[in-house]
mmCIF file of C-alpha atoms in Angstrom:
data_model
loop_
_atom_site.group_PDB
_atom_site.id
_atom_site.type_symbol
_atom_site.label_atom_id
_atom_site.label_comp_id
_atom_site.label_asym_id
_atom_site.label_seq_id
_atom_site.Cartn_x
_atom_site.Cartn_y
_atom_site.Cartn_z
ATOM 1 C CA GLY A 1 -12.188 1.053 13.968
ATOM 2 C CA GLU A 2 -8.595 2.162 14.334
ATOM 3 C CA SER A 3 -7.126 3.553 11.174
ATOM 4 C CA VAL A 4 -4.628 5.941 9.738
ATOM 5 C CA GLY A 5 -6.012 9.223 8.498
ATOM 6 C CA LEU A 6 -4.816 12.435 6.906
ATOM 7 C CA HIS A 7 -5.739 16.016 7.737
ATOM 8 C CA LEU A 8 -5.598 17.550 4.266
ATOM 9 C CA PRO A 9 -6.938 15.862 1.159
ATOM 10 C CA THR A 10 -5.220 18.343 -1.222
ATOM 11 C CA LEU A 11 -2.078 20.389 -0.815
ATOM 12 C CA SER A 12 -0.866 22.929 -3.370
ATOM 13 C CA VAL A 13 2.687 24.234 -3.141
ATOM 14 C CA GLN A 14 4.894 26.412 -5.290
ATOM 15 C CA GLU A 15 7.791 24.724 -7.016
ATOM 16 C CA GLY A 16 10.901 25.116 -4.897
ATOM 17 C CA ASP A 17 9.001 25.499 -1.628
ATOM 18 C CA ASN A 18 8.981 22.880 1.091
ATOM 19 C CA SER A 19 5.936 20.628 1.492
ATOM 20 C CA ILE A 20 4.603 19.175 4.701
ATOM 21 C CA ILE A 21 2.052 16.386 4.645
ATOM 22 C CA ASN A 22 0.492 15.426 7.954
ATOM 23 C CA CYS A 23 -1.016 12.208 9.193
ATOM 24 C CA ALA A 24 -2.748 11.112 12.391
ATOM 25 C CA TYR A 25 -2.936 7.546 13.595
ATOM 26 C CA SER A 26 -4.834 5.926 16.414
ATOM 27 C CA ASN A 27 -3.309 2.468 16.891
ATOM 28 C CA SER A 28 -0.570 2.652 19.506
ATOM 29 C CA ALA A 29 0.386 -0.979 18.772
ATOM 30 C CA SER A 30 1.969 -0.141 15.418
ATOM 31 C CA ASP A 31 5.531 -1.244 14.782
ATOM 32 C CA TYR A 32 6.419 1.268 12.179
ATOM 33 C CA PHE A 33 5.075 3.793 9.721
ATOM 34 C CA ILE A 34 5.600 4.163 6.024
ATOM 35 C CA TRP A 35 5.080 6.908 3.482
ATOM 36 C CA TYR A 36 4.145 5.944 -0.054
ATOM 37 C CA LYS A 37 3.835 8.036 -3.195
ATOM 38 C CA GLN A 38 1.318 7.021 -5.815
ATOM 39 C CA GLU A 39 1.293 8.552 -9.261
ATOM 40 C CA SER A 40 -1.696 8.226 -11.517
ATOM 41 C CA GLY A 41 -2.002 4.733 -12.979
ATOM 42 C CA LYS A 42 0.799 3.294 -10.869
ATOM 43 C CA GLY A 43 1.139 1.315 -7.690
ATOM 44 C CA PRO A 44 2.328 2.961 -4.469
ATOM 45 C CA GLN A 45 6.050 3.664 -4.355
ATOM 46 C CA PHE A 46 7.947 3.407 -1.063
ATOM 47 C CA ILE A 47 9.429 6.728 0.036
ATOM 48 C CA ILE A 48 10.608 6.357 3.594
ATOM 49 C CA ASP A 49 9.710 4.557 6.786
ATOM 50 C CA ILE A 50 10.255 5.104 10.480
ATOM 51 C CA ARG A 51 10.109 2.698 13.388
ATOM 52 C CA SER A 52 8.214 3.422 16.553
ATOM 53 C CA ASN A 53 11.443 3.784 18.549
ATOM 54 C CA MET A 54 12.543 6.747 16.417
ATOM 55 C CA ASP A 55 11.410 10.371 16.231
ATOM 56 C CA LYS A 56 12.966 11.447 12.969
ATOM 57 C CA ARG A 57 14.419 9.915 9.856
ATOM 58 C CA GLN A 58 15.872 11.618 6.831
ATOM 59 C CA GLY A 59 16.194 10.515 3.246
ATOM 60 C CA GLN A 60 16.997 12.276 0.031
ATOM 61 C CA ARG A 61 14.967 15.514 0.157
ATOM 62 C CA VAL A 62 12.480 13.886 2.528
ATOM 63 C CA THR A 63 12.176 13.800 6.297
ATOM 64 C CA VAL A 64 9.637 11.903 8.363
ATOM 65 C CA LEU A 65 8.814 13.005 11.877
ATOM 66 C CA LEU A 66 6.996 10.822 14.393
ATOM 67 C CA ASN A 67 5.339 12.198 17.506
ATOM 68 C CA LYS A 68 4.089 9.241 19.506
ATOM 69 C CA THR A 69 2.680 11.433 22.257
ATOM 70 C CA VAL A 70 0.019 12.884 19.968
ATOM 71 C CA LYS A 71 0.081 9.990 17.477
ATOM 72 C CA HIS A 72 1.100 12.148 14.574
ATOM 73 C CA LEU A 73 3.562 11.820 11.768
ATOM 74 C CA SER A 74 4.537 14.090 8.944
ATOM 75 C CA LEU A 75 6.412 13.942 5.676
ATOM 76 C CA GLN A 76 8.513 16.921 4.726
ATOM 77 C CA ILE A 77 9.662 17.319 1.145
ATOM 78 C CA ALA A 78 12.387 19.878 0.559
ATOM 79 C CA ALA A 79 12.522 22.008 -2.593
ATOM 80 C CA THR A 80 9.354 20.488 -4.039
ATOM 81 C CA GLN A 81 9.574 19.679 -7.733
ATOM 82 C CA PRO A 82 6.864 19.081 -10.367
ATOM 83 C CA GLY A 83 7.748 15.382 -10.289
ATOM 84 C CA ASP A 84 6.648 15.288 -6.665
ATOM 85 C CA SER A 85 3.031 15.796 -7.735
ATOM 86 C CA ALA A 86 1.188 12.658 -6.659
ATOM 87 C CA VAL A 87 -1.009 11.248 -3.915
ATOM 88 C CA TYR A 88 0.878 10.555 -0.714
ATOM 89 C CA PHE A 89 -0.250 7.903 1.738
ATOM 90 C CA CYS A 90 0.892 7.341 5.239
ATOM 91 C CA ALA A 91 0.505 3.776 6.397
ATOM 92 C CA GLU A 92 1.089 1.837 9.566
ATOM 93 C CA ASN A 93 2.251 -1.693 10.053
ATOM 94 C CA ILE A 94 0.143 -3.162 12.812
ATOM 95 C CA ARG A 95 1.963 -5.517 15.124
ATOM 96 C CA GLY A 96 0.692 -9.065 14.725
ATOM 97 C CA GLY A 97 3.342 -11.242 13.162
ATOM 98 C CA TYR A 98 2.481 -10.336 9.614
ATOM 99 C CA GLN A 99 2.379 -7.308 7.392
ATOM 100 C CA LYS A 100 -1.091 -5.860 7.670
ATOM 101 C CA VAL A 101 -0.287 -2.432 6.381
ATOM 102 C CA THR A 102 -3.148 -0.009 6.932
ATOM 103 C CA PHE A 103 -3.298 2.980 4.615
ATOM 104 C CA GLY A 104 -4.976 6.315 5.076
ATOM 105 C CA ILE A 105 -7.050 7.970 2.375
ATOM 106 C CA GLY A 106 -4.158 9.967 0.959
ATOM 107 C CA THR A 107 -3.187 13.579 0.323
ATOM 108 C CA LYS A 108 -2.909 14.907 -3.183
ATOM 109 C CA LEU A 109 0.145 17.122 -3.624
ATOM 110 C CA GLN A 110 -0.051 19.605 -6.474
ATOM 111 C CA VAL A 111 3.129 21.441 -7.378
ATOM 112 C CA ILE A 112 2.589 24.780 -9.057
ATOM 113 C CA PRO A 113 5.367 25.610 -11.570
ATOM 114 C CA ASP B 1 16.064 -5.952 -12.040
ATOM 115 C CA ALA B 2 12.367 -6.544 -12.648
ATOM 116 C CA GLY B 3 9.980 -5.207 -10.073
ATOM 117 C CA VAL B 4 6.684 -6.757 -9.056
ATOM 118 C CA THR B 5 4.671 -7.710 -12.112
ATOM 119 C CA GLN B 6 0.933 -8.244 -12.321
ATOM 120 C CA SER B 7 -1.366 -9.572 -14.992
ATOM 121 C CA PRO B 8 -3.610 -8.719 -16.581
ATOM 122 C CA THR B 9 -3.374 -4.940 -16.610
ATOM 123 C CA HIS B 10 -7.081 -4.423 -17.108
ATOM 124 C CA LEU B 11 -10.038 -6.749 -16.865
ATOM 125 C CA ILE B 12 -13.771 -6.374 -17.435
ATOM 126 C CA LYS B 13 -16.175 -8.894 -15.949
ATOM 127 C CA THR B 14 -19.897 -9.109 -15.299
ATOM 128 C CA ARG B 15 -21.653 -9.681 -12.012
ATOM 129 C CA GLY B 16 -21.570 -13.271 -10.816
ATOM 130 C CA GLN B 17 -18.443 -14.204 -12.734
ATOM 131 C CA HIS B 18 -15.151 -15.109 -11.139
ATOM 132 C CA VAL B 19 -11.714 -13.680 -11.769
ATOM 133 C CA THR B 20 -8.098 -14.738 -11.243
ATOM 134 C CA LEU B 21 -5.365 -12.142 -10.899
ATOM 135 C CA ARG B 22 -1.682 -12.996 -10.979
ATOM 136 C CA CYS B 23 1.406 -11.573 -9.352
ATOM 137 C CA SER B 24 5.121 -12.272 -9.648
ATOM 138 C CA PRO B 25 7.241 -10.923 -6.788
ATOM 139 C CA ILE B 26 10.673 -9.412 -6.974
ATOM 140 C CA SER B 27 13.313 -12.096 -7.286
ATOM 141 C CA GLY B 28 14.337 -13.267 -3.828
ATOM 142 C CA HIS B 29 11.172 -12.041 -2.130
ATOM 143 C CA LYS B 30 9.215 -14.754 -0.374
ATOM 144 C CA SER B 31 6.208 -12.795 0.832
ATOM 145 C CA VAL B 32 3.314 -11.536 -1.259
ATOM 146 C CA SER B 33 0.443 -9.355 -0.097
ATOM 147 C CA TRP B 34 -2.722 -8.352 -1.901
ATOM 148 C CA TYR B 35 -4.577 -5.055 -1.560
ATOM 149 C CA GLN B 36 -7.774 -3.629 -2.984
ATOM 150 C CA GLN B 37 -7.813 0.058 -3.852
ATOM 151 C CA VAL B 38 -11.172 1.614 -4.607
ATOM 152 C CA LEU B 39 -11.034 4.868 -6.549
ATOM 153 C CA GLY B 40 -10.259 7.791 -4.271
ATOM 154 C CA GLN B 41 -9.226 5.668 -1.299
ATOM 155 C CA GLY B 42 -6.113 4.093 0.079
ATOM 156 C CA PRO B 43 -5.314 0.427 -0.492
ATOM 157 C CA GLN B 44 -7.074 -2.051 1.800
ATOM 158 C CA PHE B 45 -5.252 -5.175 2.936
ATOM 159 C CA ILE B 46 -6.713 -8.460 1.703
ATOM 160 C CA PHE B 47 -4.120 -11.210 2.264
ATOM 161 C CA GLN B 48 -0.509 -11.880 3.005
ATOM 162 C CA TYR B 49 1.233 -15.104 1.977
ATOM 163 C CA TYR B 50 4.658 -16.313 3.008
ATOM 164 C CA GLU B 51 6.234 -19.593 1.973
ATOM 165 C CA LYS B 52 2.916 -20.698 0.430
ATOM 166 C CA GLU B 53 0.998 -20.214 3.653
ATOM 167 C CA GLU B 54 -1.573 -17.568 4.478
ATOM 168 C CA ARG B 55 -0.124 -15.345 7.145
ATOM 169 C CA GLY B 56 -2.871 -12.787 7.466
ATOM 170 C CA ARG B 57 -6.283 -11.859 6.147
ATOM 171 C CA GLY B 58 -8.129 -8.574 6.093
ATOM 172 C CA ASN B 59 -11.852 -7.950 6.400
ATOM 173 C CA PHE B 60 -12.925 -9.413 3.097
ATOM 174 C CA PRO B 61 -15.614 -12.054 2.453
ATOM 175 C CA ASP B 62 -14.869 -15.679 1.663
ATOM 176 C CA ARG B 63 -15.453 -14.914 -2.015
ATOM 177 C CA PHE B 64 -11.855 -13.710 -1.948
ATOM 178 C CA SER B 65 -9.162 -16.362 -1.855
ATOM 179 C CA ALA B 66 -5.524 -16.582 -2.775
ATOM 180 C CA ARG B 67 -2.623 -18.934 -2.975
ATOM 181 C CA GLN B 68 1.128 -18.808 -3.362
ATOM 182 C CA PHE B 69 3.137 -21.168 -5.503
ATOM 183 C CA PRO B 70 6.573 -22.758 -4.883
ATOM 184 C CA ASN B 71 8.186 -20.044 -7.037
ATOM 185 C CA TYR B 72 6.554 -17.450 -4.715
ATOM 186 C CA SER B 73 4.206 -16.108 -7.377
ATOM 187 C CA SER B 74 0.629 -15.699 -6.283
ATOM 188 C CA GLU B 75 -2.942 -15.707 -7.497
ATOM 189 C CA LEU B 76 -5.920 -13.814 -6.137
ATOM 190 C CA ASN B 77 -9.321 -15.304 -6.894
ATOM 191 C CA VAL B 78 -12.637 -13.561 -6.496
ATOM 192 C CA ASN B 79 -15.882 -15.488 -6.947
ATOM 193 C CA ALA B 80 -19.426 -14.276 -7.526
ATOM 194 C CA LEU B 81 -18.273 -10.801 -8.512
ATOM 195 C CA LEU B 82 -20.233 -7.799 -7.325
ATOM 196 C CA LEU B 83 -20.274 -4.286 -8.732
ATOM 197 C CA GLY B 84 -18.487 -3.163 -5.584
ATOM 198 C CA ASP B 85 -15.514 -5.366 -6.408
ATOM 199 C CA SER B 86 -14.527 -2.905 -9.109
ATOM 200 C CA ALA B 87 -11.156 -1.604 -8.012
ATOM 201 C CA LEU B 88 -7.427 -1.606 -8.566
ATOM 202 C CA TYR B 89 -5.948 -4.785 -7.130
ATOM 203 C CA LEU B 90 -2.398 -4.351 -5.980
ATOM 204 C CA CYS B 91 0.198 -6.947 -5.217
ATOM 205 C CA ALA B 92 3.192 -6.190 -3.025
ATOM 206 C CA SER B 93 6.235 -8.315 -2.320
ATOM 207 C CA SER B 94 8.743 -8.237 0.493
ATOM 208 C CA LEU B 95 11.646 -10.321 1.678
ATOM 209 C CA ALA B 96 9.898 -12.034 4.550
ATOM 210 C CA GLY B 97 9.788 -10.199 7.848
ATOM 211 C CA ALA B 98 6.828 -8.358 9.294
ATOM 212 C CA THR B 99 8.520 -4.983 8.881
ATOM 213 C CA ASP B 100 10.352 -5.591 5.619
ATOM 214 C CA THR B 101 9.642 -2.965 3.012
ATOM 215 C CA GLN B 102 6.805 -3.833 0.657
ATOM 216 C CA TYR B 103 7.221 -3.067 -3.028
ATOM 217 C CA PHE B 104 4.069 -2.702 -5.061
ATOM 218 C CA GLY B 105 3.262 -3.737 -8.584
ATOM 219 C CA PRO B 106 1.322 -1.556 -11.029
ATOM 220 C CA GLY B 107 -1.958 -3.275 -10.199
ATOM 221 C CA THR B 108 -4.794 -4.873 -12.137
ATOM 222 C CA ARG B 109 -7.761 -2.648 -12.858
ATOM 223 C CA LEU B 110 -10.928 -4.755 -12.490
ATOM 224 C CA THR B 111 -14.240 -3.411 -13.726
ATOM 225 C CA VAL B 112 -17.406 -5.331 -12.892
ATOM 226 C CA LEU B 113 -20.445 -4.495 -15.025
#
């Protein structure tokens, strides 16, 4: 069935470098997309979202890019810090009058000090 | 301000038993959603409730049920537990709308023996 997936299960980056986490989706009916960060033993934490009528959105140290043509989105983290180490999920909110958020399997980001 | 709270934190049950998990949303939030997260995977949508009514249901058997109370707290019930029900059960609350940001609780870790 249609789902959100990630290209890389694990990403290792040097502290201070920029990180890019990619995600592919297949459901063109989605209203918007969300990135969550999940640390061990905790629930997912909202990072940033982007609506389907936007291409780019920036937050504090994070940028999300949406390419609807190829159904791809990415999360860029600037100046990656050890505290950024976690599993990152992209998720899509499927249009349907309620919040059926569909998550991918996640990418584990490891920051090397 | 308190975030989403869930109880209990951990729970161990045996096959065939039933379980009730509880969730209190962020103050002012009227919508509660439940997710199941199996180890190594992303959360899977189970239910969404808004104003005490079920708004959406994921692909889970009828053994899973939920309800929302007048104070917007919620319970998730699972009957006839199977080994495969072992997972982290996450509750998320949002204001109301289909694209309102969802905030997750820490989850309840259920182990079925």
